[in-house]
Short mmCIF file of C-alpha atoms in Angstrom, two decimals:
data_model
loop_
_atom_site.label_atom_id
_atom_site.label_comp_id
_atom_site.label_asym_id
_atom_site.label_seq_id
_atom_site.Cartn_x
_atom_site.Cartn_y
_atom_site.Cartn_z
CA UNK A 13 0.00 0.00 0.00
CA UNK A 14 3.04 2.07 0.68
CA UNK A 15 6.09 2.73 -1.17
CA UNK A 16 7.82 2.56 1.93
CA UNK A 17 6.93 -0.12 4.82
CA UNK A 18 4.01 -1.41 5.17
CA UNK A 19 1.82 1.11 7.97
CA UNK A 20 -1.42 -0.66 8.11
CA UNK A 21 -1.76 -3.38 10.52
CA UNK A 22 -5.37 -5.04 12.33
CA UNK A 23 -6.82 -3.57 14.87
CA UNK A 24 -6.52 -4.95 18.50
CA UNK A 25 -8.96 -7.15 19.49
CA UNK A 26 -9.46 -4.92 22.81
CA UNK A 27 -9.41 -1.25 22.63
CA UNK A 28 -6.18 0.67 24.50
CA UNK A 29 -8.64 3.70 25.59
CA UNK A 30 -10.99 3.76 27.93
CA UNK A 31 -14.81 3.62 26.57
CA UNK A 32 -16.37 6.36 26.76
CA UNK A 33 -19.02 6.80 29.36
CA UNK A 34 -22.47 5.17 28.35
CA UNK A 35 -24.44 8.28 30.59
CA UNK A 36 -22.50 11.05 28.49
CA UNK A 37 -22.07 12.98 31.73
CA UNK A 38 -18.80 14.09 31.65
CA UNK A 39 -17.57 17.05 30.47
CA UNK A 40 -14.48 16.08 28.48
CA UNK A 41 -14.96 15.54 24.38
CA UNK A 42 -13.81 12.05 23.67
CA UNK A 43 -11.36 11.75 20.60
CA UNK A 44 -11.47 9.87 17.83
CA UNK A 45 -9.97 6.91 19.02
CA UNK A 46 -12.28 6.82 22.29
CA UNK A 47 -15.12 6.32 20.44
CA UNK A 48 -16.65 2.87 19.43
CA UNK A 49 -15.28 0.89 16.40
CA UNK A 50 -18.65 1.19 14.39
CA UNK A 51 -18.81 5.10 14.54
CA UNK A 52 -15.22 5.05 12.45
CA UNK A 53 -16.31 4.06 9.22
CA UNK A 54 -19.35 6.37 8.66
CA UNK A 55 -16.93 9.22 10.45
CA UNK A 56 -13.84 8.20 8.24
CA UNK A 57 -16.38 8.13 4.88
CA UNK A 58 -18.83 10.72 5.49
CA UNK A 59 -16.97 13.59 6.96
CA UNK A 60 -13.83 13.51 4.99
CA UNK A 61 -13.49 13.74 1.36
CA UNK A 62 -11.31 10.96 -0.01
CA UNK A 63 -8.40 13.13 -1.79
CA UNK A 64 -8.19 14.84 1.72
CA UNK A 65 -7.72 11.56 3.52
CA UNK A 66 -5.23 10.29 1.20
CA UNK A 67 -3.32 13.27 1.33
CA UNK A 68 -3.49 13.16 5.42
CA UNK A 69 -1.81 9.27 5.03
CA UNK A 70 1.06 10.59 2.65
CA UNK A 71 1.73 13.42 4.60
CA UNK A 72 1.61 10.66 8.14
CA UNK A 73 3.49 7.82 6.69
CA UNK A 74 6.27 10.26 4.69
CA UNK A 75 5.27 8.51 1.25
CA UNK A 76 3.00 8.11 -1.77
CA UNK A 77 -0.10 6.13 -1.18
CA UNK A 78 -0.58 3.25 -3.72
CA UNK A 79 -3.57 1.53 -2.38
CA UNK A 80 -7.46 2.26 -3.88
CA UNK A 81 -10.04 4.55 -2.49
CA UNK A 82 -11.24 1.59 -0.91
CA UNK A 83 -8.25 -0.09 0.68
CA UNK A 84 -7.37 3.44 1.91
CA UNK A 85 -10.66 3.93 3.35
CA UNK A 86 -10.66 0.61 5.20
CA UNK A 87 -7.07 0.76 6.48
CA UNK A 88 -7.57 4.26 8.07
CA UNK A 89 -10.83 2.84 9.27
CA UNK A 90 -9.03 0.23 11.38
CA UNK A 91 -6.31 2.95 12.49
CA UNK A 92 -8.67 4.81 14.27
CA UNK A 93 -9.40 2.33 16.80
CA UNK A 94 -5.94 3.71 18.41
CA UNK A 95 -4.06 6.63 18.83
CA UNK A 96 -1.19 6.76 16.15
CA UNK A 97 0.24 9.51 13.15
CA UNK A 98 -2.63 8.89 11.21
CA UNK A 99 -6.14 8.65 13.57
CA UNK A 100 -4.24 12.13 15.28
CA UNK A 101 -4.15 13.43 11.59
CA UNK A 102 -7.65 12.91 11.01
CA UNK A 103 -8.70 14.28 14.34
CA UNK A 104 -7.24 17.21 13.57
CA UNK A 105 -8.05 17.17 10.46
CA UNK A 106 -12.08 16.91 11.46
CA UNK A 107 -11.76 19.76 14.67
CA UNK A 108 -10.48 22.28 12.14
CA UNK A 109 -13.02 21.88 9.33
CA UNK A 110 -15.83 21.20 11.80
CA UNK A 111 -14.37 24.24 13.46
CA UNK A 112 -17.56 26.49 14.35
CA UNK A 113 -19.72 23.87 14.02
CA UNK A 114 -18.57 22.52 17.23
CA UNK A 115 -18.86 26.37 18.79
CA UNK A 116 -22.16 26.38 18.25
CA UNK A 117 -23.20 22.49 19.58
CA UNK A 118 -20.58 23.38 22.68
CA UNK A 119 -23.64 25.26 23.85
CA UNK A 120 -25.63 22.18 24.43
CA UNK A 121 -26.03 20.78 27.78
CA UNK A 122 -28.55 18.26 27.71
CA UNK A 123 -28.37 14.63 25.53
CA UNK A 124 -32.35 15.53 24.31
CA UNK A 125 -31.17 19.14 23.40
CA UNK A 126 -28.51 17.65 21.50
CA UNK A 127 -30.96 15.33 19.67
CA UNK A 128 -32.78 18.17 18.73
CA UNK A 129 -29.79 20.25 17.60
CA UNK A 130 -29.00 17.07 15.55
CA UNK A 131 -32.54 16.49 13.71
CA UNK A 132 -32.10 20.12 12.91
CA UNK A 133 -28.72 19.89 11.49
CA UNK A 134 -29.85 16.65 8.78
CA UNK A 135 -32.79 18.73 8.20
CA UNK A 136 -30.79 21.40 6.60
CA UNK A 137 -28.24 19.15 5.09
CA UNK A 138 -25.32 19.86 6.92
CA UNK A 139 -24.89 16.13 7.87
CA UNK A 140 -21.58 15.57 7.81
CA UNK A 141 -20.36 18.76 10.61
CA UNK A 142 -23.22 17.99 12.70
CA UNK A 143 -22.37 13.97 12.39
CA UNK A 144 -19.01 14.73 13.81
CA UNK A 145 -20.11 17.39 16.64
CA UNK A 146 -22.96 15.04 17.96
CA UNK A 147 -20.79 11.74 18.24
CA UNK A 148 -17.84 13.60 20.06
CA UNK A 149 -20.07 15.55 21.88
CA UNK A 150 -19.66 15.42 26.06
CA UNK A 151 -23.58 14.78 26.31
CA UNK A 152 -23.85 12.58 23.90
CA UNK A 153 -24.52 9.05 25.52
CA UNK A 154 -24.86 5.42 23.73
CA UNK A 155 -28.03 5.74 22.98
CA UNK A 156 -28.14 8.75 21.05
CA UNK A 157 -25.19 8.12 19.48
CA UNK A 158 -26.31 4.45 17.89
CA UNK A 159 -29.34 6.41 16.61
CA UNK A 160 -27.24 8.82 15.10
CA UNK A 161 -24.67 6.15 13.41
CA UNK A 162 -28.03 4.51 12.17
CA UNK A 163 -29.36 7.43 10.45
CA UNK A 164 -26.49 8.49 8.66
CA UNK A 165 -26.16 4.86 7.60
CA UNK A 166 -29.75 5.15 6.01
CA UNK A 167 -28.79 8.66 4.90
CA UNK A 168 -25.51 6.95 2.80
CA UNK A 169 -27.79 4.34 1.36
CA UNK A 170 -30.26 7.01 0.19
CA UNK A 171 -27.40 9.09 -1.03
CA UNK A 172 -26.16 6.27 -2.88
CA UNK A 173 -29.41 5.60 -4.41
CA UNK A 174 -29.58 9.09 -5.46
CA UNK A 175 -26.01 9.07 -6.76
CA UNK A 176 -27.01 5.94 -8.97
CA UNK A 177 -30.21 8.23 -10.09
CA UNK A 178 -27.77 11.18 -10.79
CA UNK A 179 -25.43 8.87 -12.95
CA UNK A 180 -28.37 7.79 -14.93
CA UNK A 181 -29.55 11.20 -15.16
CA UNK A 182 -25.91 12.62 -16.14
CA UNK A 183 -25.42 9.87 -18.85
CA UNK A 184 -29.23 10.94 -20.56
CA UNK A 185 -27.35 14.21 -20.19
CA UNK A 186 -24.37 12.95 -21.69
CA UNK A 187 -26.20 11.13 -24.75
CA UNK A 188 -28.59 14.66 -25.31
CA UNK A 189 -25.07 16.82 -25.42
CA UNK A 190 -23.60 14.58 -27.78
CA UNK A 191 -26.55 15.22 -30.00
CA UNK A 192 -26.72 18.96 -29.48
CA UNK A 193 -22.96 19.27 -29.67
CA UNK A 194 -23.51 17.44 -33.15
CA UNK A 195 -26.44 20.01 -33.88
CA UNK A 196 -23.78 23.09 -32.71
CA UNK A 197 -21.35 21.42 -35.27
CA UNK A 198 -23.32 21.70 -37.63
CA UNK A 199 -24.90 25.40 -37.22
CA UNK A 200 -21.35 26.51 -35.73
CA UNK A 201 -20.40 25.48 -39.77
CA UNK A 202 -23.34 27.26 -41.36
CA UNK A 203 -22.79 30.34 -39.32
CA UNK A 204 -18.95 30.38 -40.44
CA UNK A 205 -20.24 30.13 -43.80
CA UNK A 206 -22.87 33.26 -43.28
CA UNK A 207 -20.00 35.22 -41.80
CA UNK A 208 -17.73 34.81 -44.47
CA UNK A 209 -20.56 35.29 -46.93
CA UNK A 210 -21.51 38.59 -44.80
CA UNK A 211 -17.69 39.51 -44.75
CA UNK A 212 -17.22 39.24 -48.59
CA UNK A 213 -20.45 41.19 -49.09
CA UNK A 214 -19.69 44.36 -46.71
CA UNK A 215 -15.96 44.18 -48.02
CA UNK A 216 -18.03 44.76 -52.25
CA UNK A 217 -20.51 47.16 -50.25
CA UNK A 218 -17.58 48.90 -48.65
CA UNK A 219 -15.80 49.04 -52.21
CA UNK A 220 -18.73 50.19 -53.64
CA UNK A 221 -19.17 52.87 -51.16
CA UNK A 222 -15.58 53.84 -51.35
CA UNK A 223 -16.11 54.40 -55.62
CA UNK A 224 -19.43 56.54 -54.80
CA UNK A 225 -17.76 58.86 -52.82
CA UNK A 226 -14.55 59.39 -54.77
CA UNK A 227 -17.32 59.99 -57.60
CA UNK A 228 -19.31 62.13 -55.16
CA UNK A 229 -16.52 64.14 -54.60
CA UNK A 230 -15.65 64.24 -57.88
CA UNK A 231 -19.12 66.02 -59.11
CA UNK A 232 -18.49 68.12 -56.17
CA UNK A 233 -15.75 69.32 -57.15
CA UNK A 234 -17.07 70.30 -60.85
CA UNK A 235 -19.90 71.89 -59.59
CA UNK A 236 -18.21 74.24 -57.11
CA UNK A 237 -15.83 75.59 -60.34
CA UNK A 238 -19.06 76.02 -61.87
CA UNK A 239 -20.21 77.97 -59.49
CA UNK A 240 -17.17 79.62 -59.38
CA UNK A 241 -17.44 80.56 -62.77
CA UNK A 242 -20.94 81.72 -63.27
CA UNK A 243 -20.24 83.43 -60.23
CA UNK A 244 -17.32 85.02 -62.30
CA UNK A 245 -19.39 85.59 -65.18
CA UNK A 246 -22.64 87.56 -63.20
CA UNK A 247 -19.48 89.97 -61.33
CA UNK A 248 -18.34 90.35 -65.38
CA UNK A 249 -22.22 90.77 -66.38
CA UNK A 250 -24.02 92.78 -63.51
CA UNK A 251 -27.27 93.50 -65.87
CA UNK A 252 -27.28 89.79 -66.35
CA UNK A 253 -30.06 88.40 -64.21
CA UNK A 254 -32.20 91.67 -65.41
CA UNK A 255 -31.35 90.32 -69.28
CA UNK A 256 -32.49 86.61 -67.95
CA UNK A 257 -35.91 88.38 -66.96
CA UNK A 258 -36.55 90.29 -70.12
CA UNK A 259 -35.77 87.21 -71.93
CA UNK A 260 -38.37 85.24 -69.91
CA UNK A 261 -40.75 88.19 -70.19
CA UNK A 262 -40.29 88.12 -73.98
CA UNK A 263 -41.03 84.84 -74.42
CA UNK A 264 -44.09 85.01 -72.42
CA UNK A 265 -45.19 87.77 -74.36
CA UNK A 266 -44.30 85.86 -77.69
CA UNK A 267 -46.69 83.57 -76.47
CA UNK A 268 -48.94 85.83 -75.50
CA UNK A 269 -49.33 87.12 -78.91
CA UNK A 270 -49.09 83.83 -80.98
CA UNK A 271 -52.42 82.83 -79.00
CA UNK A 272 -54.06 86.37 -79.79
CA UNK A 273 -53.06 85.73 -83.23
CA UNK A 274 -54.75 82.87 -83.32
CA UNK A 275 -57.47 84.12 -81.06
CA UNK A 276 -57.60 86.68 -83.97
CA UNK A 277 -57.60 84.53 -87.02
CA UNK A 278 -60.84 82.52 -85.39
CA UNK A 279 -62.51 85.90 -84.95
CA UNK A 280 -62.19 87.05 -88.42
CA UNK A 281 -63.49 83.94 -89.81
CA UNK A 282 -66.56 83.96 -87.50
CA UNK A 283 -66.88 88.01 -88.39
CA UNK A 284 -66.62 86.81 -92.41
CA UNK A 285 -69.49 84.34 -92.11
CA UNK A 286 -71.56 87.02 -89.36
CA UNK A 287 -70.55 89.66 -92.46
CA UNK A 288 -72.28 87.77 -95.17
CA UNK A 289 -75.45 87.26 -93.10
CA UNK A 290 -75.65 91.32 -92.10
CA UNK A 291 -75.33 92.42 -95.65
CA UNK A 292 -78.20 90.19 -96.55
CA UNK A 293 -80.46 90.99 -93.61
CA UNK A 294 -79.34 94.52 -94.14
CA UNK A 295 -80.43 94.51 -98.15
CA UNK A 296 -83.92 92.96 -96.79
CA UNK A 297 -84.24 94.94 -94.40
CA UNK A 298 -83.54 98.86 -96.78
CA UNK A 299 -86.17 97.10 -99.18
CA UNK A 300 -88.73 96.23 -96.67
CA UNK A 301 -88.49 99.79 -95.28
CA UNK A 302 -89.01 101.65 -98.91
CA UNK A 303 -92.26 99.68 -99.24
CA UNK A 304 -93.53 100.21 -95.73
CA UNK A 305 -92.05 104.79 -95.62
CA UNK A 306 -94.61 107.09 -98.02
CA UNK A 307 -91.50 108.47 -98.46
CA UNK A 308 -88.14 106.00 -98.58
CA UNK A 309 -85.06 108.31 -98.41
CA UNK A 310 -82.64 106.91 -101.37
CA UNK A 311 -79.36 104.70 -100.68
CA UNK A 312 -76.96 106.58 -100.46
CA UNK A 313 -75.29 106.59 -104.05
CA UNK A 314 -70.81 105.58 -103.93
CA UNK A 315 -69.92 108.88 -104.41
CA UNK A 316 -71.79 110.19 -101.37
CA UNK A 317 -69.27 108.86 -98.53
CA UNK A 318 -66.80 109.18 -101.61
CA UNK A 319 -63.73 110.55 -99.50
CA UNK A 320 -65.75 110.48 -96.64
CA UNK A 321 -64.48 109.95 -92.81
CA UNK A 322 -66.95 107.97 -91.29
CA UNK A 323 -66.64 107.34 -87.32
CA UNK A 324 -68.89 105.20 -85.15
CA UNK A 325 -68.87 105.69 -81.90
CA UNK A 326 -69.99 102.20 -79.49
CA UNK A 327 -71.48 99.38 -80.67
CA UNK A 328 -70.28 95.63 -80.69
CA UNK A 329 -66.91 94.33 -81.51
CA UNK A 330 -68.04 91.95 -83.55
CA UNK A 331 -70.05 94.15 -85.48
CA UNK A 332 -66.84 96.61 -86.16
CA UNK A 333 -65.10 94.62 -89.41
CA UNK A 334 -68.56 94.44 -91.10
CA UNK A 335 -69.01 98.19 -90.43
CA UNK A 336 -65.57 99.11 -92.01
CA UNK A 337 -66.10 96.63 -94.96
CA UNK A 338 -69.64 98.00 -95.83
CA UNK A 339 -68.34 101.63 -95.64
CA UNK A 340 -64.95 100.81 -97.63
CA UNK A 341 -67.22 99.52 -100.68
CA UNK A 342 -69.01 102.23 -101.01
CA UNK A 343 -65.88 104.94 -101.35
CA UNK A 344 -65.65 105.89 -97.34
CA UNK A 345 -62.79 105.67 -94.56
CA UNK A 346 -64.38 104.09 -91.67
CA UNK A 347 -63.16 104.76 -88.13
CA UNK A 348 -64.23 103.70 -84.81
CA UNK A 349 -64.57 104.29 -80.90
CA UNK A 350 -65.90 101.91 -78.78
CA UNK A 351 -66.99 105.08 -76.36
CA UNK A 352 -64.71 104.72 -73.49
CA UNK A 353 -64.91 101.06 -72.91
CA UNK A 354 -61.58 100.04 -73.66
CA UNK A 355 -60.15 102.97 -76.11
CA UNK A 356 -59.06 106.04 -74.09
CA UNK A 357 -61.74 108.95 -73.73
CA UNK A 358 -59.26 111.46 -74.35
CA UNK A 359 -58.89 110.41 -77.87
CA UNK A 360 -62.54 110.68 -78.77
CA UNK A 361 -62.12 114.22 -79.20
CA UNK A 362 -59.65 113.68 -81.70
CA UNK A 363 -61.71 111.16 -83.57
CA UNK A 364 -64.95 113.51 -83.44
CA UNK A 365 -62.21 116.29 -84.87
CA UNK A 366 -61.48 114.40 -88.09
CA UNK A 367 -65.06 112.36 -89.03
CA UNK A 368 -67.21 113.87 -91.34
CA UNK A 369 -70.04 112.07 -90.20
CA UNK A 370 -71.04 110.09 -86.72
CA UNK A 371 -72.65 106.68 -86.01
CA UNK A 372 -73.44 106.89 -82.43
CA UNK A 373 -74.86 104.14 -81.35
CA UNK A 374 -76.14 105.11 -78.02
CA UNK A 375 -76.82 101.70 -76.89
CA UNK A 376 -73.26 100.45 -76.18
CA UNK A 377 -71.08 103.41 -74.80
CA UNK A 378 -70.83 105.56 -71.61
CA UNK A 379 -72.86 108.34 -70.50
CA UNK A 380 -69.73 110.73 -70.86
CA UNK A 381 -69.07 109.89 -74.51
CA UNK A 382 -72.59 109.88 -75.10
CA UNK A 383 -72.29 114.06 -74.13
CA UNK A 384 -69.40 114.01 -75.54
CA UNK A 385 -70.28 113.14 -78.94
CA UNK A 386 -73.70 115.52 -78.60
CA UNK A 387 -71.65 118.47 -77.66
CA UNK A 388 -69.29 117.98 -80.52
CA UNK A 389 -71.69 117.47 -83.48
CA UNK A 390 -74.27 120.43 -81.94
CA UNK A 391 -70.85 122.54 -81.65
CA UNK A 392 -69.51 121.99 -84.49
CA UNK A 393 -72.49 121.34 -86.69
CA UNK A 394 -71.06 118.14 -87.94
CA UNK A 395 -74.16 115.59 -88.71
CA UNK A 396 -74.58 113.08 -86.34
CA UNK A 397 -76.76 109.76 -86.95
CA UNK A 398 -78.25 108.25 -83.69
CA UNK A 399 -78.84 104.72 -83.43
CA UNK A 400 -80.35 102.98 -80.15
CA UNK A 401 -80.12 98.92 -81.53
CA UNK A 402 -76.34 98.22 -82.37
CA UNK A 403 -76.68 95.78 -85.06
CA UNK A 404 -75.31 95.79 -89.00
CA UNK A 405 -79.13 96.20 -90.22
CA UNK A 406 -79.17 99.72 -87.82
CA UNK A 407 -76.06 100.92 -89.12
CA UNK A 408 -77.01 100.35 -92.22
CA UNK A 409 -80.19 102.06 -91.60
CA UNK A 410 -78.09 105.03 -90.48
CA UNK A 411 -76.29 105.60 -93.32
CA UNK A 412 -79.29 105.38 -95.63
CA UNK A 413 -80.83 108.26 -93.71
CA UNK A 414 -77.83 110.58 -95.45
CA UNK A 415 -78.75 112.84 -98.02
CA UNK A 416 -76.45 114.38 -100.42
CA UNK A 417 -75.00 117.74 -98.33
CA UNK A 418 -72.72 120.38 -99.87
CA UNK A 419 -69.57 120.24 -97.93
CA UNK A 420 -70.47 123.07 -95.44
CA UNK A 421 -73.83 121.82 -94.45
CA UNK A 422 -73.91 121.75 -90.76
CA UNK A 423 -77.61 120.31 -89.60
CA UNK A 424 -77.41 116.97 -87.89
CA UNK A 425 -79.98 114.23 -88.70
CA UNK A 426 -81.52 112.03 -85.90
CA UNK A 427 -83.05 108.82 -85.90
CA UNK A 428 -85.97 109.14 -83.14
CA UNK A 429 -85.03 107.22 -80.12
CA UNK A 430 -84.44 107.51 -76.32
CA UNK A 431 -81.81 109.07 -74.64
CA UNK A 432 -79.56 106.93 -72.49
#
């Protein structure tokens, strides 16, 4: 068992110490060796770890242990049925670890006290300290201590049934890490493989990035000496920006105009057509009036508005191009007012100053050209035609009411209606 001689021998048939007392009424703690042979091997296996014990008999016997855990177990067993090296080393050994456990039981002073201190102890599972402070306790008599070396020999079979439970347990533990360490394996593999696909994409990403903003940059760059320059150009140019808005302003009024010009164009198409049906209603309407008149004034013959200004004054727009053609064709210079609407006032005078004869048609101008045109023609004596209807049949109408004047005649001729 030794490397060097041989340190186990049998116990002695008859103990060297003194029993100890079966009433526990002394005071003095018996050792290790004073108690009975069948307390050893529960004290020897519960209360101290194997490696400890077989580091106490090295350390006793000066050598290296070769025995098992259980030949070492049983030989210490049977050396604590004396005093010697090694039951000395394991009574030390057990007063220092059990240290303040035994503090605490020294307070005990009666054996039932100690029983209860005891069934207190197991109950929190601090068997072993309490196992050791109960059988070497002063108190503690035969009795009580055979009931205590019987429980903790139930309470080794019931650990070892629980330690056979455990091993089952731990080797269904064993078998279910082997598969999950398997399962790990194999998703510690696919996650190497997502990394490395994750590292090669952020290292194309981070490439990519990396081209952007060199290209980023460069734009940058070519936009500021743009800026630059234009800025160099407006210092070189200061009516610039005022050249940018008369350009904008001409081409809005370039378009302006192209869509009055062809505002126009449709107007003097619908005036050509509303032309051709005045001059007919107009002829009807001069030869229904010389049958219905006793006496039908004549038409007025080409040469009488030969060289003749003629101005109307009002009337509709649309009405205005028939008005001028009627009067060219028959040798006159038409002219025309629309009586303050949209033409200035102030040039009505003007326009009353060179007609030789006035169309007023006093249903589509303002009360002051109205006067205007009244004052004129009664101031000057220039004839005046009055018309209340604007329409190409009444103008008509009006001009048929002119007789052939000498150049200085000055009365003015009135078709009846009311005064606006």
């Amino acid at each position: 068992m030794c490397e060097q001689s041989s340190w186990f021998t049998p116990p002695p048939l008859v103990a060297s110490g003194a029993e100890v007392s079966a009433s526990g009424s002394g005071s003095r703690r018996p050792r290790l060796w004073d108690l009975p042979r069948h307390c050893h091997c529960p004290l020897v296996g519960v209360c101290v770890p194997i490696e400890v014990l077989r580091k106490l008999v090295n350390k006793a016997v000066g050598g290296d242990t070769i025995a098992d855990d259980y030949d070492l177990h049983v030989g210490v067993v049977a050396e604590c049925a004396v005093r010697n090296r090694i039951s000395e080393a394991v009574q030390n050994e057990l007063e220092r670890r059990f240290a303040p456990v035994l503090r605490r039981f020294a307070s005990v002073k009666t054996p039932e006290a100690l029983a209860g201190v005891w069934a207190e102890a197991v109950e929190s599972g601090d068997v072993a300290a309490a196992f050791w402070a109960t059988v070497t306790h002063a108190r503690c008599n035969a009795a009580l201590r055979e009931a205590v070396c019987r429980e903790v020999h139930m309470i080794q079979h019931q650990a070892g049934a629980a330690v056979r439970a455990d091993l089952k347990r731990v080797q269904s533990l064993i078998d279910e890490n082997a598969v999950l360490s398997r399962e790990l394996g194999r998703v510690q593999t696919r996650s190497t493989q997502w990394q490395s696909e994750r590292i090669a994409e952020h290292e194309r990403l981070t490439s990519q990035l990396m081209r952007t903003r060199g290209e980023s940059m460069a734009k940058d760059t070519v936009i500021e000496m743009q800026r630059v320059e234009i800025g160099a150009l407006q210092s070189a140019l200061p009516d610039l920006q005022s050249r940018s808005q008369l350009t904008r302003r001409n081409e809005d009024l370039l378009n302006r105009l192209r869509g009055l010009e062809a505002k126009l164009s449709d107007i003097k198409r619908e005036n050509l057509g509303l032309r051709d049906d005045a001059l007919a209603a107009a002829s009807r309407l001069a030869l229904s009036s010389r049958t219905t008149e006793e006496a039908p004034p004549p038409a007025p013959a080409a040469d009488h508005l030969q060289a003749r200004s003629i101005l109307c004054v009002g009337g509709r727009s649309g009405h205005i191009p028939i008005y001028r053609d009627w009067v060219e064709r028959h040798g006159g210079r038409f002219a025309h007012h629309d009586g303050g609407v949209e033409d200035n006032p102030h040039r009505l005078d003007a326009s009353l100053a060179a007609a030789d004869l006035v169309i007023c048609q006093t249903g589509c101008l303002s009360h002051n050209a109205y006067w205007l045109v009244k004052d004129h023609c009664k101031r000057t004596g220039k004839r005046c035609v009055y018309v209340d209807k604007p329409s190409v049949a009444g103008f008509v109408k009006g001009l048929s009411q002119i007789q052939p004047l000498p150049s200085n005649d000055t009365n003015s001729k009135r078709i009846p209606a009311e005064q606006p």
